mmCIF file with all atom_site columns, C-alpha atoms in Angstrom:
data_model
loop_
_atom_site.group_PDB
_atom_site.id
_atom_site.type_symbol
_atom_site.label_atom_id
_atom_site.label_alt_id
_atom_site.label_comp_id
_atom_site.label_asym_id
_atom_site.label_entity_id
_atom_site.label_seq_id
_atom_site.pdbx_PDB_ins_code
_atom_site.Cartn_x
_atom_site.Cartn_y
_atom_site.Cartn_z
_atom_site.occupancy
_atom_site.B_iso_or_equiv
_atom_site.pdbx_formal_charge
_atom_site.auth_seq_id
_atom_site.auth_comp_id
_atom_site.auth_asym_id
_atom_site.auth_atom_id
_atom_site.pdbx_PDB_model_num
ATOM 1   C CA . MET V 1 1   ? 12.511 -33.719 -5.899 1.00 74.00 ? 342 MET V CA 1
ATOM 2   C CA . ASN V 1 2   ? 15.416 -31.451 -7.721 1.00 88.00 ? 343 ASN V CA 1
ATOM 3   C CA . ASP V 1 3   ? 14.739 -28.377 -4.790 1.00 92.00 ? 344 ASP V CA 1
ATOM 4   C CA . TRP V 1 4   ? 15.307 -30.774 -2.156 1.00 94.00 ? 345 TRP V CA 1
ATOM 5   C CA . LEU V 1 5   ? 18.471 -32.149 -3.403 1.00 94.00 ? 346 LEU V CA 1
ATOM 6   C CA . LEU V 1 6   ? 20.163 -28.365 -3.808 1.00 95.00 ? 347 LEU V CA 1
ATOM 7   C CA . VAL V 1 7   ? 19.283 -27.571 -0.136 1.00 96.00 ? 348 VAL V CA 1
ATOM 8   C CA . ALA V 1 8   ? 20.556 -30.483 1.558  1.00 96.00 ? 349 ALA V CA 1
ATOM 9   C CA . SER V 1 9   ? 23.129 -30.268 -1.013 1.00 96.00 ? 350 SER V CA 1
ATOM 10  C CA . MET V 1 10  ? 23.577 -26.706 0.358  1.00 96.00 ? 351 MET V CA 1
ATOM 11  C CA . ALA V 1 11  ? 23.558 -27.879 3.885  1.00 96.00 ? 352 ALA V CA 1
ATOM 12  C CA . LEU V 1 12  ? 26.121 -30.444 3.137  1.00 97.00 ? 353 LEU V CA 1
ATOM 13  C CA . VAL V 1 13  ? 28.557 -27.478 2.089  1.00 96.00 ? 354 VAL V CA 1
ATOM 14  C CA . THR V 1 14  ? 27.900 -25.366 4.498  1.00 95.00 ? 355 THR V CA 1
ATOM 15  C CA . PHE V 1 15  ? 28.504 -28.303 7.341  1.00 96.00 ? 356 PHE V CA 1
ATOM 16  C CA . VAL V 1 16  ? 31.629 -29.353 5.630  1.00 94.00 ? 357 VAL V CA 1
ATOM 17  C CA . ILE V 1 17  ? 33.132 -25.982 5.212  1.00 92.00 ? 358 ILE V CA 1
ATOM 18  C CA . ARG V 1 18  ? 31.986 -25.186 9.229  1.00 90.00 ? 359 ARG V CA 1
ATOM 19  C CA . TYR V 1 19  ? 33.558 -28.884 10.130 1.00 92.00 ? 360 TYR V CA 1
ATOM 20  C CA . VAL V 1 20  ? 36.919 -28.740 8.842  1.00 88.00 ? 361 VAL V CA 1
ATOM 21  C CA . LEU V 1 21  ? 37.580 -25.209 10.534 1.00 83.00 ? 362 LEU V CA 1
ATOM 22  C CA . LEU V 1 22  ? 36.558 -26.286 13.620 1.00 86.00 ? 363 LEU V CA 1
ATOM 23  C CA . ALA V 1 23  ? 38.216 -29.744 13.204 1.00 88.00 ? 364 ALA V CA 1
ATOM 24  C CA . PHE V 1 24  ? 41.319 -27.570 12.962 1.00 86.00 ? 365 PHE V CA 1
ATOM 25  C CA . SER V 1 25  ? 41.108 -25.515 14.561 1.00 81.00 ? 366 SER V CA 1
ATOM 26  C CA . GLY V 1 26  ? 43.198 -26.910 18.200 1.00 82.00 ? 367 GLY V CA 1
ATOM 27  C CA . ARG V 1 27  ? 46.195 -27.698 15.664 1.00 85.00 ? 368 ARG V CA 1
ATOM 28  C CA . ILE V 1 28  ? 46.338 -23.923 13.867 1.00 84.00 ? 369 ILE V CA 1
ATOM 29  C CA . GLN V 1 29  ? 48.229 -21.368 15.916 1.00 88.00 ? 370 GLN V CA 1
ATOM 30  C CA . LEU V 1 30  ? 47.258 -18.340 15.422 1.00 86.00 ? 371 LEU V CA 1
ATOM 31  C CA . SER V 1 31  ? 49.376 -14.961 15.560 1.00 92.00 ? 372 SER V CA 1
ATOM 32  C CA . PRO V 1 32  ? 48.608 -12.337 18.198 1.00 95.00 ? 373 PRO V CA 1
ATOM 33  C CA . THR V 1 33  ? 48.417 -9.327  15.688 1.00 97.00 ? 374 THR V CA 1
ATOM 34  C CA . VAL V 1 34  ? 45.236 -11.934 14.032 1.00 94.00 ? 375 VAL V CA 1
ATOM 35  C CA . VAL V 1 35  ? 43.577 -12.720 16.996 1.00 92.00 ? 376 VAL V CA 1
ATOM 36  C CA . ARG V 1 36  ? 43.499 -8.901  18.017 1.00 96.00 ? 377 ARG V CA 1
ATOM 37  C CA . ALA V 1 37  ? 42.401 -8.502  14.379 1.00 96.00 ? 378 ALA V CA 1
ATOM 38  C CA . LEU V 1 38  ? 39.689 -10.547 15.199 1.00 94.00 ? 379 LEU V CA 1
ATOM 39  C CA . GLY V 1 39  ? 38.437 -9.413  18.083 1.00 96.00 ? 380 GLY V CA 1
ATOM 40  C CA . TYR V 1 40  ? 36.938 -5.980  15.554 1.00 97.00 ? 381 TYR V CA 1
ATOM 41  C CA . VAL V 1 41  ? 35.046 -8.491  13.662 1.00 96.00 ? 382 VAL V CA 1
ATOM 42  C CA . PRO V 1 42  ? 31.379 -8.355  15.760 1.00 96.00 ? 383 PRO V CA 1
ATOM 43  C CA . PRO V 1 43  ? 31.876 -4.379  15.931 1.00 94.00 ? 384 PRO V CA 1
ATOM 44  C CA . VAL V 1 44  ? 32.379 -3.903  11.478 1.00 97.00 ? 385 VAL V CA 1
ATOM 45  C CA . VAL V 1 45  ? 29.777 -6.560  10.981 1.00 97.00 ? 386 VAL V CA 1
ATOM 46  C CA . LEU V 1 46  ? 26.872 -4.933  13.529 1.00 95.00 ? 387 LEU V CA 1
ATOM 47  C CA . THR V 1 47  ? 27.689 -1.628  11.992 1.00 95.00 ? 388 THR V CA 1
ATOM 48  C CA . ALA V 1 48  ? 27.887 -3.209  8.051  1.00 96.00 ? 389 ALA V CA 1
ATOM 49  C CA . ILE V 1 49  ? 24.551 -3.883  8.967  1.00 96.00 ? 390 ILE V CA 1
ATOM 50  C CA . VAL V 1 50  ? 22.774 -1.161  11.066 1.00 95.00 ? 391 VAL V CA 1
ATOM 51  C CA . VAL V 1 51  ? 24.407 2.076   8.808  1.00 96.00 ? 392 VAL V CA 1
ATOM 52  C CA . PRO V 1 52  ? 22.713 1.266   5.685  1.00 96.00 ? 393 PRO V CA 1
ATOM 53  C CA . ALA V 1 53  ? 19.719 0.849   8.055  1.00 95.00 ? 394 ALA V CA 1
ATOM 54  C CA . VAL V 1 54  ? 19.621 3.693   9.716  1.00 96.00 ? 395 VAL V CA 1
ATOM 55  C CA . VAL V 1 55  ? 20.716 5.949   6.991  1.00 96.00 ? 396 VAL V CA 1
ATOM 56  C CA . LEU V 1 56  ? 19.247 3.911   3.637  1.00 94.00 ? 397 LEU V CA 1
ATOM 57  C CA . PRO V 1 57  ? 16.076 3.885   5.092  1.00 87.00 ? 398 PRO V CA 1
ATOM 58  C CA . ASP V 1 58  ? 14.148 3.278   1.648  1.00 86.00 ? 399 ASP V CA 1
ATOM 59  C CA . GLY V 1 59  ? 17.366 1.593   -0.004 1.00 85.00 ? 400 GLY V CA 1
ATOM 60  C CA . GLU V 1 60  ? 18.648 3.948   -2.305 1.00 87.00 ? 401 GLU V CA 1
ATOM 61  C CA . THR V 1 61  ? 18.313 7.215   -0.551 1.00 91.00 ? 402 THR V CA 1
ATOM 62  C CA . LEU V 1 62  ? 20.792 8.700   1.491  1.00 94.00 ? 403 LEU V CA 1
ATOM 63  C CA . TRP V 1 63  ? 18.980 10.615  4.574  1.00 93.00 ? 404 TRP V CA 1
ATOM 64  C CA . LEU V 1 64  ? 20.708 12.503  7.247  1.00 95.00 ? 405 LEU V CA 1
ATOM 65  C CA . GLY V 1 65  ? 17.990 15.191  8.022  1.00 93.00 ? 406 GLY V CA 1
ATOM 66  C CA . TRP V 1 66  ? 16.373 15.591  11.536 1.00 94.00 ? 407 TRP V CA 1
ATOM 67  C CA . GLN V 1 67  ? 13.611 13.898  10.605 1.00 94.00 ? 408 GLN V CA 1
ATOM 68  C CA . ASN V 1 68  ? 15.038 10.727  10.327 1.00 95.00 ? 409 ASN V CA 1
ATOM 69  C CA . ALA V 1 69  ? 13.861 8.970   13.377 1.00 96.00 ? 410 ALA V CA 1
ATOM 70  C CA . ARG V 1 70  ? 16.138 5.832   12.899 1.00 96.00 ? 411 ARG V CA 1
ATOM 71  C CA . LEU V 1 71  ? 19.246 8.173   12.654 1.00 96.00 ? 412 LEU V CA 1
ATOM 72  C CA . VAL V 1 72  ? 17.844 10.153  15.914 1.00 97.00 ? 413 VAL V CA 1
ATOM 73  C CA . GLY V 1 73  ? 17.392 6.359   17.867 1.00 97.00 ? 414 GLY V CA 1
ATOM 74  C CA . ALA V 1 74  ? 20.706 5.786   16.479 1.00 97.00 ? 415 ALA V CA 1
ATOM 75  C CA . ILE V 1 75  ? 22.619 8.368   17.634 1.00 97.00 ? 416 ILE V CA 1
ATOM 76  C CA . ALA V 1 76  ? 20.600 8.254   20.948 1.00 97.00 ? 417 ALA V CA 1
ATOM 77  C CA . CYS V 1 77  ? 22.053 4.830   21.676 1.00 97.00 ? 418 CYS V CA 1
ATOM 78  C CA . VAL V 1 78  ? 25.706 5.758   21.047 1.00 96.00 ? 419 VAL V CA 1
ATOM 79  C CA . VAL V 1 79  ? 25.419 8.552   23.224 1.00 97.00 ? 420 VAL V CA 1
ATOM 80  C CA . LEU V 1 80  ? 23.786 5.806   25.961 1.00 97.00 ? 421 LEU V CA 1
ATOM 81  C CA . ALA V 1 81  ? 26.256 3.202   25.604 1.00 96.00 ? 422 ALA V CA 1
ATOM 82  C CA . LEU V 1 82  ? 29.246 5.209   25.988 1.00 97.00 ? 423 LEU V CA 1
ATOM 83  C CA . TRP V 1 83  ? 27.936 7.256   28.845 1.00 97.00 ? 424 TRP V CA 1
ATOM 84  C CA . ARG V 1 84  ? 26.290 4.137   30.213 1.00 96.00 ? 425 ARG V CA 1
ATOM 85  C CA . LYS V 1 85  ? 27.719 1.246   28.903 1.00 96.00 ? 426 LYS V CA 1
ATOM 86  C CA . ASN V 1 86  ? 24.494 -0.680  29.937 1.00 97.00 ? 427 ASN V CA 1
ATOM 87  C CA . LEU V 1 87  ? 23.339 -2.640  27.194 1.00 96.00 ? 428 LEU V CA 1
ATOM 88  C CA . LEU V 1 88  ? 19.988 -3.167  28.096 1.00 98.00 ? 429 LEU V CA 1
ATOM 89  C CA . LEU V 1 89  ? 19.619 0.775   28.566 1.00 97.00 ? 430 LEU V CA 1
ATOM 90  C CA . THR V 1 90  ? 20.888 1.687   25.672 1.00 97.00 ? 431 THR V CA 1
ATOM 91  C CA . ILE V 1 91  ? 18.701 -0.515  23.603 1.00 97.00 ? 432 ILE V CA 1
ATOM 92  C CA . ALA V 1 92  ? 15.543 1.217   25.686 1.00 98.00 ? 433 ALA V CA 1
ATOM 93  C CA . GLY V 1 93  ? 16.685 4.711   25.385 1.00 97.00 ? 434 GLY V CA 1
ATOM 94  C CA . GLY V 1 94  ? 16.987 3.894   21.781 1.00 97.00 ? 435 GLY V CA 1
ATOM 95  C CA . MET V 1 95  ? 13.461 2.696   21.164 1.00 98.00 ? 436 MET V CA 1
ATOM 96  C CA . ALA V 1 96  ? 11.892 5.225   22.953 1.00 98.00 ? 437 ALA V CA 1
ATOM 97  C CA . ALA V 1 97  ? 13.903 7.758   21.132 1.00 98.00 ? 438 ALA V CA 1
ATOM 98  C CA . PHE V 1 98  ? 13.124 6.538   17.682 1.00 97.00 ? 439 PHE V CA 1
ATOM 99  C CA . TRP V 1 99  ? 9.611  6.227   18.331 1.00 98.00 ? 440 TRP V CA 1
ATOM 100 C CA . GLY V 1 100 ? 9.273  9.350   20.535 1.00 98.00 ? 441 GLY V CA 1
ATOM 101 C CA . TRP V 1 101 ? 11.126 11.348  17.742 1.00 97.00 ? 442 TRP V CA 1
ATOM 102 C CA . GLN V 1 102 ? 8.573  9.485   14.817 1.00 96.00 ? 443 GLN V CA 1
ATOM 103 C CA . TRP V 1 103 ? 5.185  9.934   16.857 1.00 97.00 ? 444 TRP V CA 1
ATOM 104 C CA . LEU V 1 104 ? 6.465  13.619  17.434 1.00 96.00 ? 445 LEU V CA 1
ATOM 105 C CA . VAL V 1 105 ? 8.080  14.060  13.448 1.00 94.00 ? 446 VAL V CA 1
ATOM 106 C CA . GLY V 1 106 ? 4.571  12.112  12.589 1.00 81.00 ? 447 GLY V CA 1
#
C-alpha cells in the first residue's frame, strides 16, 4: 500500500507543478532574450543525452578511437545533417554508418 501511495503522491506533485506553470503561461510575458534562449534548450538537452552515449560507451572510459562505431555513426549523422538537411536521411545514414563500421571493425 505504501508503494502505491508513494507513486500516487509523486504523480500528483508532478501534475501540480506542470499545471501551475501552464495555468499561468498566458499571463506571464517573457522577454525576447528569454524566448530566444529557450530556443536553445532542445538541442542542448539532446546533446547532453547523445554525447556521453557516443564517447563513453561503457559509461566510464572515454573512447575517441577509430574503432568506436558509435562515434563514426555520430560523425556521419552530423555530416549528413549539415549537408542534406533531411532528418530521415540523417537517421538512416547514421545507422548505416554505425552498423557498417561495427561490422567492419567487428
